[in-house]
Amino acid sequence: MNLANETKQQHFISAYEQGLNSLNPNALKRSNKKIYSFTLKDRQSQSFKLDNEKGTSIDSSLSAFDLYSFDMIDKNIRLNFEDLFKKYESLLEINTTALLSKILKKDNNVKDEIYYLFFIKFLNFIRNPYCINKVFNTFPYLKSLQPTNPLHLKYYEKILNGINYSQAFNCKKFDISTEDYRDWLALLFNLLIPHGKDNKVIFEDIVRDLYVNESSFIMVNAFYYTNHSCLLSDRGFSTPIESDEYLSFDFNLCSNVFLRYTFADIYTVAPKNASSKIIDLYKKMPKKIIYKVEVDNLEALIKYNQNVVFQCHAKFFNSTIDCYGL
């Protein structure tokens, strides 16, 4: 494993995802693609302002210099997590394209697409600097985990003690303490590197467990719009259901589609009069994801866009100047 490369501008929501929400998605060069950026003025009233009437370059938005770099080898080469991220980002374009095609064809054979898309969308949450406190609360045991592999341990020690000339700037930009910033990078490293003799990746095991747990009940809704746009949060997700009984995420897929993943325990969703035999039978069955496409459900779009604005850190993005439902 070699984590050395020259990537300095590092996106926490990929340029590809932003491009799907750009005002000119057909531009040939990524550097020419722009997205409308909005700054939240007041959370309670959901007032906001447009940052630039001409749009903002996706090359510079939702990114920072050396955000994931933890040591500088020379003025060009740094150690960072770009190659670890690429393993999952490579799944993004092919599965996004496939799912959008199947939505239009009304093809519901989408098990692989929604599984792999959740991988990258969930990774966006973990690597988002605006979500650090939530990530710490979600994976508290990973902050102090030290790898046993000698090479991994050397990288881990550099994460804690290496040189990153952009660290102070990034800590100030994202309002992170130096200690939390280093702990977050260490947590990301522990989540994404292979561990043990069987080279298991903790991040992959966590996502896989959500799907294969015998008590899991899983629903995925794709909301598709013909004439309206879905916002993109600077946090990369929003939460549609505030409940300890459900784990739910709304993710922007592109300018006119958002996905809702809902995970629950069978004991939560089963009818109150369901017998223990029926529940035990369900637990023994292969897991089947309930998948549904909804077209032009404007009530859902209004709620989704309002949640994005209310739950974003400070900014949200759109393919048009008009933000439906706001």
mmCIF file of C-alpha atoms in Angstrom:
data_model
loop_
_atom_site.group_PDB
_atom_site.id
_atom_site.type_symbol
_atom_site.label_atom_id
_atom_site.label_comp_id
_atom_site.label_asym_id
_atom_site.label_seq_id
_atom_site.Cartn_x
_atom_site.Cartn_y
_atom_site.Cartn_z
ATOM 1 C CA MET A 1 0.000 0.000 0.000
ATOM 2 C CA ASN A 2 1.489 3.317 -1.133
ATOM 3 C CA LEU A 3 -0.335 6.486 -0.083
ATOM 4 C CA ALA A 4 2.020 8.951 -1.794
ATOM 5 C CA ASN A 5 0.645 11.097 -4.638
ATOM 6 C CA GLU A 6 0.501 14.658 -5.969
ATOM 7 C CA THR A 7 -3.195 15.413 -5.379
ATOM 8 C CA LYS A 8 -3.465 18.698 -3.479
ATOM 9 C CA GLN A 9 -7.040 19.882 -4.169
ATOM 10 C CA GLN A 10 -9.073 17.250 -2.329
ATOM 11 C CA HIS A 11 -12.870 17.057 -2.591
ATOM 12 C CA PHE A 12 -15.014 15.763 0.247
ATOM 13 C CA ILE A 13 -17.910 15.508 -2.219
ATOM 14 C CA SER A 14 -16.508 14.443 -5.548
ATOM 15 C CA ALA A 15 -16.411 16.674 -8.608
ATOM 16 C CA TYR A 16 -18.332 13.951 -10.453
ATOM 17 C CA GLU A 17 -21.253 14.198 -8.013
ATOM 18 C CA GLN A 18 -21.212 17.972 -8.242
ATOM 19 C CA GLY A 19 -21.117 17.718 -12.032
ATOM 20 C CA LEU A 20 -24.395 15.777 -11.947
ATOM 21 C CA ASN A 21 -25.895 18.835 -10.248
ATOM 22 C CA SER A 22 -24.187 21.459 -12.362
ATOM 23 C CA LEU A 23 -25.950 24.109 -14.407
ATOM 24 C CA ASN A 24 -23.989 22.942 -17.498
ATOM 25 C CA PRO A 25 -23.528 19.165 -17.020
ATOM 26 C CA ASN A 26 -22.659 18.617 -20.699
ATOM 27 C CA ALA A 27 -19.534 20.783 -20.587
ATOM 28 C CA LEU A 28 -16.628 18.688 -21.878
ATOM 29 C CA LYS A 29 -14.050 19.920 -19.371
ATOM 30 C CA ARG A 30 -14.590 19.516 -15.646
ATOM 31 C CA SER A 31 -12.987 22.921 -15.097
ATOM 32 C CA ASN A 32 -15.814 24.521 -17.117
ATOM 33 C CA LYS A 33 -18.640 22.996 -15.089
ATOM 34 C CA LYS A 34 -20.388 25.248 -12.611
ATOM 35 C CA ILE A 35 -22.915 24.770 -9.858
ATOM 36 C CA TYR A 36 -25.132 27.285 -8.077
ATOM 37 C CA SER A 37 -23.954 27.755 -4.505
ATOM 38 C CA PHE A 38 -26.149 29.194 -1.750
ATOM 39 C CA THR A 39 -25.171 30.357 1.738
ATOM 40 C CA LEU A 40 -27.588 29.829 4.615
ATOM 41 C CA LYS A 41 -28.356 33.090 6.428
ATOM 42 C CA ASP A 42 -30.798 31.887 9.085
ATOM 43 C CA ARG A 43 -31.554 28.236 9.843
ATOM 44 C CA GLN A 44 -34.938 28.709 11.490
ATOM 45 C CA SER A 45 -36.431 30.921 8.786
ATOM 46 C CA GLN A 46 -34.437 29.073 6.099
ATOM 47 C CA SER A 47 -33.360 32.345 4.514
ATOM 48 C CA PHE A 48 -30.362 32.167 2.186
ATOM 49 C CA LYS A 49 -28.471 34.031 -0.516
ATOM 50 C CA LEU A 50 -27.098 33.063 -3.915
ATOM 51 C CA ASP A 51 -23.295 33.282 -3.863
ATOM 52 C CA ASN A 52 -22.722 34.002 -7.557
ATOM 53 C CA GLU A 53 -25.276 34.500 -10.334
ATOM 54 C CA LYS A 54 -22.836 32.926 -12.796
ATOM 55 C CA GLY A 55 -22.335 29.832 -10.665
ATOM 56 C CA THR A 56 -19.306 28.421 -8.838
ATOM 57 C CA SER A 57 -16.664 26.140 -10.340
ATOM 58 C CA ILE A 58 -16.988 22.539 -9.181
ATOM 59 C CA ASP A 59 -13.193 22.345 -9.171
ATOM 60 C CA SER A 60 -13.042 24.537 -6.078
ATOM 61 C CA SER A 61 -16.323 23.872 -4.254
ATOM 62 C CA LEU A 62 -16.690 21.256 -1.506
ATOM 63 C CA SER A 63 -12.941 20.768 -1.355
ATOM 64 C CA ALA A 64 -9.840 22.016 0.433
ATOM 65 C CA PHE A 65 -6.092 21.953 -0.123
ATOM 66 C CA ASP A 66 -4.540 18.895 1.533
ATOM 67 C CA LEU A 67 -7.633 18.131 3.574
ATOM 68 C CA TYR A 68 -6.650 14.450 3.836
ATOM 69 C CA SER A 69 -2.875 14.905 3.630
ATOM 70 C CA PHE A 70 -0.915 13.939 6.728
ATOM 71 C CA ASP A 71 2.710 14.284 5.688
ATOM 72 C CA MET A 72 4.716 16.108 3.020
ATOM 73 C CA ILE A 73 7.507 14.193 1.301
ATOM 74 C CA ASP A 74 8.529 17.180 -0.835
ATOM 75 C CA LYS A 75 6.803 20.246 -2.319
ATOM 76 C CA ASN A 76 4.813 18.072 -4.741
ATOM 77 C CA ILE A 77 4.408 14.646 -3.111
ATOM 78 C CA ARG A 78 2.284 14.155 -0.030
ATOM 79 C CA LEU A 79 0.819 11.223 1.879
ATOM 80 C CA ASN A 80 -2.987 11.193 1.844
ATOM 81 C CA PHE A 81 -6.052 8.987 1.400
ATOM 82 C CA GLU A 82 -6.808 9.694 -2.261
ATOM 83 C CA ASP A 83 -5.932 6.170 -3.394
ATOM 84 C CA LEU A 84 -8.025 4.644 -0.594
ATOM 85 C CA PHE A 85 -11.008 6.756 -1.687
ATOM 86 C CA LYS A 86 -10.589 5.884 -5.378
ATOM 87 C CA LYS A 87 -11.368 2.243 -4.635
ATOM 88 C CA TYR A 88 -14.942 3.291 -3.847
ATOM 89 C CA GLU A 89 -15.217 6.320 -6.122
ATOM 90 C CA SER A 90 -14.595 4.007 -9.072
ATOM 91 C CA LEU A 91 -17.964 2.425 -8.231
ATOM 92 C CA LEU A 92 -19.802 5.728 -8.326
ATOM 93 C CA GLU A 93 -20.095 6.644 -11.996
ATOM 94 C CA ILE A 94 -20.909 3.167 -13.302
ATOM 95 C CA ASN A 95 -23.605 2.543 -10.671
ATOM 96 C CA THR A 96 -25.086 6.044 -10.919
ATOM 97 C CA THR A 97 -25.367 5.712 -14.698
ATOM 98 C CA ALA A 98 -26.859 2.229 -14.408
ATOM 99 C CA LEU A 99 -29.437 3.224 -11.790
ATOM 100 C CA LEU A 100 -30.569 6.308 -13.714
ATOM 101 C CA SER A 101 -30.978 4.180 -16.836
ATOM 102 C CA LYS A 102 -33.004 1.570 -14.951
ATOM 103 C CA ILE A 103 -35.248 4.214 -13.386
ATOM 104 C CA LEU A 104 -36.154 5.457 -16.872
ATOM 105 C CA LYS A 105 -36.673 1.893 -18.125
ATOM 106 C CA LYS A 106 -38.739 0.987 -15.011
ATOM 107 C CA ASP A 107 -36.308 -1.831 -14.354
ATOM 108 C CA ASN A 108 -36.333 -2.730 -10.651
ATOM 109 C CA ASN A 109 -33.378 -5.106 -10.810
ATOM 110 C CA VAL A 110 -31.169 -2.634 -8.964
ATOM 111 C CA LYS A 111 -29.802 -4.578 -5.991
ATOM 112 C CA ASP A 112 -26.149 -4.058 -6.925
ATOM 113 C CA GLU A 113 -26.545 -0.388 -7.837
ATOM 114 C CA ILE A 114 -28.205 0.683 -4.605
ATOM 115 C CA TYR A 115 -25.762 -1.385 -2.545
ATOM 116 C CA TYR A 116 -22.639 0.125 -4.091
ATOM 117 C CA LEU A 117 -24.088 3.640 -4.191
ATOM 118 C CA PHE A 118 -24.673 3.423 -0.459
ATOM 119 C CA PHE A 119 -20.972 2.585 -0.045
ATOM 120 C CA ILE A 120 -19.801 5.822 -1.616
ATOM 121 C CA LYS A 121 -22.556 7.985 -0.152
ATOM 122 C CA PHE A 122 -21.861 6.659 3.335
ATOM 123 C CA LEU A 123 -18.148 7.249 2.766
ATOM 124 C CA ASN A 124 -19.005 10.866 1.897
ATOM 125 C CA PHE A 125 -20.523 11.220 5.365
ATOM 126 C CA ILE A 126 -17.451 9.763 7.083
ATOM 127 C CA ARG A 127 -14.944 11.893 5.167
ATOM 128 C CA ASN A 128 -16.942 15.124 5.391
ATOM 129 C CA PRO A 129 -15.201 17.667 7.662
ATOM 130 C CA TYR A 130 -18.575 19.134 8.643
ATOM 131 C CA CYS A 131 -19.623 15.749 10.070
ATOM 132 C CA ILE A 132 -16.628 15.068 12.311
ATOM 133 C CA ASN A 133 -18.497 15.144 15.628
ATOM 134 C CA LYS A 134 -21.191 12.838 14.281
ATOM 135 C CA VAL A 135 -18.524 10.488 12.926
ATOM 136 C CA PHE A 136 -16.813 10.385 16.343
ATOM 137 C CA ASN A 137 -20.140 9.577 17.990
ATOM 138 C CA THR A 138 -20.829 6.853 15.413
ATOM 139 C CA PHE A 139 -17.409 5.168 15.664
ATOM 140 C CA PRO A 140 -16.006 6.103 19.109
ATOM 141 C CA TYR A 141 -13.870 2.964 19.404
ATOM 142 C CA LEU A 142 -11.899 3.764 16.227
ATOM 143 C CA LYS A 143 -10.325 6.981 17.489
ATOM 144 C CA SER A 144 -7.738 5.116 19.553
ATOM 145 C CA LEU A 145 -7.362 1.918 17.517
ATOM 146 C CA GLN A 146 -3.765 1.317 16.454
ATOM 147 C CA PRO A 147 -2.937 -0.969 13.518
ATOM 148 C CA THR A 148 -0.589 -3.901 14.147
ATOM 149 C CA ASN A 149 0.800 -4.142 10.602
ATOM 150 C CA PRO A 150 4.255 -2.435 10.722
ATOM 151 C CA LEU A 151 3.693 -0.455 7.489
ATOM 152 C CA HIS A 152 0.234 0.646 8.577
ATOM 153 C CA LEU A 153 1.622 1.623 11.980
ATOM 154 C CA LYS A 154 4.237 3.859 10.308
ATOM 155 C CA TYR A 155 1.474 5.620 8.368
ATOM 156 C CA TYR A 156 -0.614 5.883 11.537
ATOM 157 C CA GLU A 157 2.255 7.549 13.407
ATOM 158 C CA LYS A 158 2.723 10.012 10.560
ATOM 159 C CA ILE A 159 -0.992 10.853 10.739
ATOM 160 C CA LEU A 160 -0.490 11.834 14.371
ATOM 161 C CA ASN A 161 2.879 13.547 13.954
ATOM 162 C CA GLY A 162 3.454 14.304 10.262
ATOM 163 C CA ILE A 163 3.764 17.664 8.504
ATOM 164 C CA ASN A 164 0.766 19.254 6.792
ATOM 165 C CA TYR A 165 1.293 22.931 6.041
ATOM 166 C CA SER A 166 -2.428 23.369 5.368
ATOM 167 C CA GLN A 167 -3.511 21.894 8.708
ATOM 168 C CA ALA A 168 -3.883 25.186 10.589
ATOM 169 C CA PHE A 169 -5.819 26.713 7.698
ATOM 170 C CA ASN A 170 -8.148 23.698 7.443
ATOM 171 C CA CYS A 171 -8.719 23.602 11.191
ATOM 172 C CA LYS A 172 -9.772 27.241 11.092
ATOM 173 C CA LYS A 173 -11.864 26.818 7.923
ATOM 174 C CA PHE A 174 -13.829 23.865 9.296
ATOM 175 C CA ASP A 175 -13.715 24.924 12.963
ATOM 176 C CA ILE A 176 -11.822 21.809 14.067
ATOM 177 C CA SER A 177 -9.268 21.526 16.854
ATOM 178 C CA THR A 178 -5.839 20.170 15.911
ATOM 179 C CA GLU A 179 -6.441 17.113 18.064
ATOM 180 C CA ASP A 180 -9.842 16.358 16.500
ATOM 181 C CA TYR A 181 -8.433 16.860 13.018
ATOM 182 C CA ARG A 182 -5.677 14.305 13.606
ATOM 183 C CA ASP A 183 -8.086 11.906 15.358
ATOM 184 C CA TRP A 184 -10.454 12.143 12.388
ATOM 185 C CA LEU A 185 -7.688 11.322 9.909
ATOM 186 C CA ALA A 186 -6.620 8.401 12.103
ATOM 187 C CA LEU A 187 -10.213 7.162 12.242
ATOM 188 C CA LEU A 188 -10.532 7.375 8.456
ATOM 189 C CA PHE A 189 -7.298 5.444 8.078
ATOM 190 C CA ASN A 190 -8.451 2.711 10.462
ATOM 191 C CA LEU A 191 -11.793 2.433 8.662
ATOM 192 C CA LEU A 192 -10.307 2.069 5.195
ATOM 193 C CA ILE A 193 -7.141 -0.023 5.558
ATOM 194 C CA PRO A 194 -7.184 -3.846 5.596
ATOM 195 C CA HIS A 195 -6.816 -5.400 9.065
ATOM 196 C CA GLY A 196 -5.674 -8.796 10.299
ATOM 197 C CA LYS A 197 -4.708 -11.954 8.467
ATOM 198 C CA ASP A 198 -7.873 -11.907 6.372
ATOM 199 C CA ASN A 199 -7.361 -8.228 5.362
ATOM 200 C CA LYS A 200 -10.847 -7.194 6.391
ATOM 201 C CA VAL A 201 -11.772 -3.546 5.878
ATOM 202 C CA ILE A 202 -13.820 -2.230 8.807
ATOM 203 C CA PHE A 203 -15.752 0.238 6.637
ATOM 204 C CA GLU A 204 -16.859 -2.538 4.279
ATOM 205 C CA ASP A 205 -17.878 -4.775 7.187
ATOM 206 C CA ILE A 206 -20.003 -1.999 8.712
ATOM 207 C CA VAL A 207 -21.915 -1.415 5.470
ATOM 208 C CA ARG A 208 -22.236 -5.134 4.777
ATOM 209 C CA ASP A 209 -23.638 -5.776 8.268
ATOM 210 C CA LEU A 210 -26.430 -3.289 7.643
ATOM 211 C CA TYR A 211 -27.532 -5.407 4.692
ATOM 212 C CA VAL A 212 -27.025 -8.962 5.918
ATOM 213 C CA ASN A 213 -28.065 -8.643 9.567
ATOM 214 C CA GLU A 214 -30.803 -11.207 10.070
ATOM 215 C CA SER A 215 -33.059 -8.649 11.788
ATOM 216 C CA SER A 216 -32.611 -5.913 9.174
ATOM 217 C CA PHE A 217 -35.579 -4.449 7.335
ATOM 218 C CA ILE A 218 -34.428 -2.290 4.421
ATOM 219 C CA MET A 219 -36.302 0.122 2.190
ATOM 220 C CA VAL A 220 -34.865 2.236 -0.635
ATOM 221 C CA ASN A 221 -36.920 4.902 -2.393
ATOM 222 C CA ALA A 222 -35.798 6.673 -5.553
ATOM 223 C CA PHE A 223 -37.554 10.011 -6.067
ATOM 224 C CA TYR A 224 -37.389 11.135 -9.705
ATOM 225 C CA TYR A 225 -38.470 14.571 -10.991
ATOM 226 C CA THR A 226 -39.163 15.643 -14.549
ATOM 227 C CA ASN A 227 -39.208 19.426 -14.049
ATOM 228 C CA HIS A 228 -37.739 20.189 -10.623
ATOM 229 C CA SER A 229 -34.333 19.906 -8.984
ATOM 230 C CA CYS A 230 -33.005 18.295 -5.806
ATOM 231 C CA LEU A 231 -30.565 20.201 -3.618
ATOM 232 C CA LEU A 232 -27.089 18.993 -2.673
ATOM 233 C CA SER A 233 -25.972 19.582 0.931
ATOM 234 C CA ASP A 234 -22.449 20.550 1.960
ATOM 235 C CA ARG A 235 -22.744 17.648 4.414
ATOM 236 C CA GLY A 236 -23.564 15.206 1.584
ATOM 237 C CA PHE A 237 -26.736 13.862 3.192
ATOM 238 C CA SER A 238 -29.793 14.760 5.235
ATOM 239 C CA THR A 239 -31.893 12.808 7.708
ATOM 240 C CA PRO A 240 -35.589 12.448 6.816
ATOM 241 C CA ILE A 241 -36.664 10.541 9.948
ATOM 242 C CA GLU A 242 -35.678 11.714 13.427
ATOM 243 C CA SER A 243 -36.064 8.486 15.380
ATOM 244 C CA ASP A 244 -33.847 6.126 17.334
ATOM 245 C CA GLU A 245 -35.785 3.225 15.836
ATOM 246 C CA TYR A 246 -34.754 3.972 12.240
ATOM 247 C CA LEU A 247 -31.467 4.678 10.514
ATOM 248 C CA SER A 248 -32.366 6.847 7.547
ATOM 249 C CA PHE A 249 -30.448 8.862 4.959
ATOM 250 C CA ASP A 250 -31.433 11.025 2.017
ATOM 251 C CA PHE A 251 -28.721 11.279 -0.643
ATOM 252 C CA ASN A 252 -28.647 13.440 -3.744
ATOM 253 C CA LEU A 253 -28.016 11.217 -6.778
ATOM 254 C CA CYS A 254 -28.193 13.929 -9.447
ATOM 255 C CA SER A 255 -30.046 17.170 -10.168
ATOM 256 C CA ASN A 256 -33.444 15.465 -10.452
ATOM 257 C CA VAL A 257 -33.145 12.313 -8.327
ATOM 258 C CA PHE A 258 -32.606 11.696 -4.644
ATOM 259 C CA LEU A 259 -32.382 8.364 -2.831
ATOM 260 C CA ARG A 260 -33.789 7.500 0.580
ATOM 261 C CA TYR A 261 -32.307 4.590 2.491
ATOM 262 C CA THR A 262 -34.163 3.382 5.571
ATOM 263 C CA PHE A 263 -32.822 0.652 7.850
ATOM 264 C CA ALA A 264 -34.890 -0.724 10.714
ATOM 265 C CA ASP A 265 -35.074 -3.752 12.955
ATOM 266 C CA ILE A 266 -37.822 -6.235 12.119
ATOM 267 C CA TYR A 267 -39.132 -5.920 15.682
ATOM 268 C CA THR A 268 -39.730 -2.220 15.031
ATOM 269 C CA VAL A 269 -41.652 -2.559 11.775
ATOM 270 C CA ALA A 270 -43.493 -5.851 12.367
ATOM 271 C CA PRO A 271 -47.213 -5.594 13.274
ATOM 272 C CA LYS A 272 -47.828 -5.694 16.997
ATOM 273 C CA ASN A 273 -49.753 -8.949 16.656
ATOM 274 C CA ALA A 274 -47.008 -10.680 14.635
ATOM 275 C CA SER A 275 -46.092 -13.989 16.229
ATOM 276 C CA SER A 276 -42.556 -14.904 17.209
ATOM 277 C CA LYS A 277 -42.687 -17.731 14.634
ATOM 278 C CA ILE A 278 -43.324 -15.273 11.803
ATOM 279 C CA ILE A 279 -40.497 -13.007 12.963
ATOM 280 C CA ASP A 280 -38.111 -15.957 13.318
ATOM 281 C CA LEU A 281 -39.047 -17.081 9.810
ATOM 282 C CA TYR A 282 -38.296 -13.612 8.444
ATOM 283 C CA LYS A 283 -34.890 -13.621 10.156
ATOM 284 C CA LYS A 284 -33.991 -16.916 8.466
ATOM 285 C CA MET A 285 -34.975 -15.715 4.988
ATOM 286 C CA PRO A 286 -32.470 -14.120 2.563
ATOM 287 C CA LYS A 287 -32.663 -10.360 2.890
ATOM 288 C CA LYS A 288 -34.751 -8.619 0.241
ATOM 289 C CA ILE A 289 -34.583 -4.859 -0.176
ATOM 290 C CA ILE A 290 -37.919 -3.150 -0.709
ATOM 291 C CA TYR A 291 -37.320 -0.767 -3.608
ATOM 292 C CA LYS A 292 -39.734 1.783 -5.010
ATOM 293 C CA VAL A 293 -39.528 4.592 -7.560
ATOM 294 C CA GLU A 294 -41.720 7.655 -7.097
ATOM 295 C CA VAL A 295 -42.107 10.125 -9.970
ATOM 296 C CA ASP A 296 -42.832 13.806 -9.318
ATOM 297 C CA ASN A 297 -43.780 13.394 -5.670
ATOM 298 C CA LEU A 298 -43.607 17.135 -5.008
ATOM 299 C CA GLU A 299 -44.538 16.849 -1.345
ATOM 300 C CA ALA A 300 -41.491 14.626 -0.815
ATOM 301 C CA LEU A 301 -39.285 17.063 -2.756
ATOM 302 C CA ILE A 302 -40.393 20.025 -0.663
ATOM 303 C CA LYS A 303 -39.596 18.141 2.542
ATOM 304 C CA TYR A 304 -36.283 16.897 1.145
ATOM 305 C CA ASN A 305 -35.120 20.355 0.028
ATOM 306 C CA GLN A 306 -36.194 21.907 3.328
ATOM 307 C CA ASN A 307 -34.266 19.230 5.239
ATOM 308 C CA VAL A 308 -31.155 19.877 3.146
ATOM 309 C CA VAL A 309 -31.287 23.577 3.971
ATOM 310 C CA PHE A 310 -32.058 23.093 7.663
ATOM 311 C CA GLN A 311 -29.440 20.367 8.173
ATOM 312 C CA CYS A 312 -26.587 21.675 5.997
ATOM 313 C CA HIS A 313 -23.556 23.165 7.693
ATOM 314 C CA ALA A 314 -23.593 26.504 5.886
ATOM 315 C CA LYS A 315 -24.093 25.923 2.163
ATOM 316 C CA PHE A 316 -26.178 23.983 -0.301
ATOM 317 C CA PHE A 317 -26.028 23.631 -4.068
ATOM 318 C CA ASN A 318 -28.387 23.323 -7.023
ATOM 319 C CA SER A 319 -28.507 23.056 -10.799
ATOM 320 C CA THR A 320 -30.878 26.038 -11.011
ATOM 321 C CA ILE A 321 -31.215 29.387 -9.243
ATOM 322 C CA ASP A 322 -34.754 28.473 -8.168
ATOM 323 C CA CYS A 323 -34.905 26.081 -5.204
ATOM 324 C CA TYR A 324 -38.244 24.296 -5.188
ATOM 325 C CA GLY A 325 -40.204 24.464 -1.950
ATOM 326 C CA LEU A 326 -38.134 27.258 -0.357
#
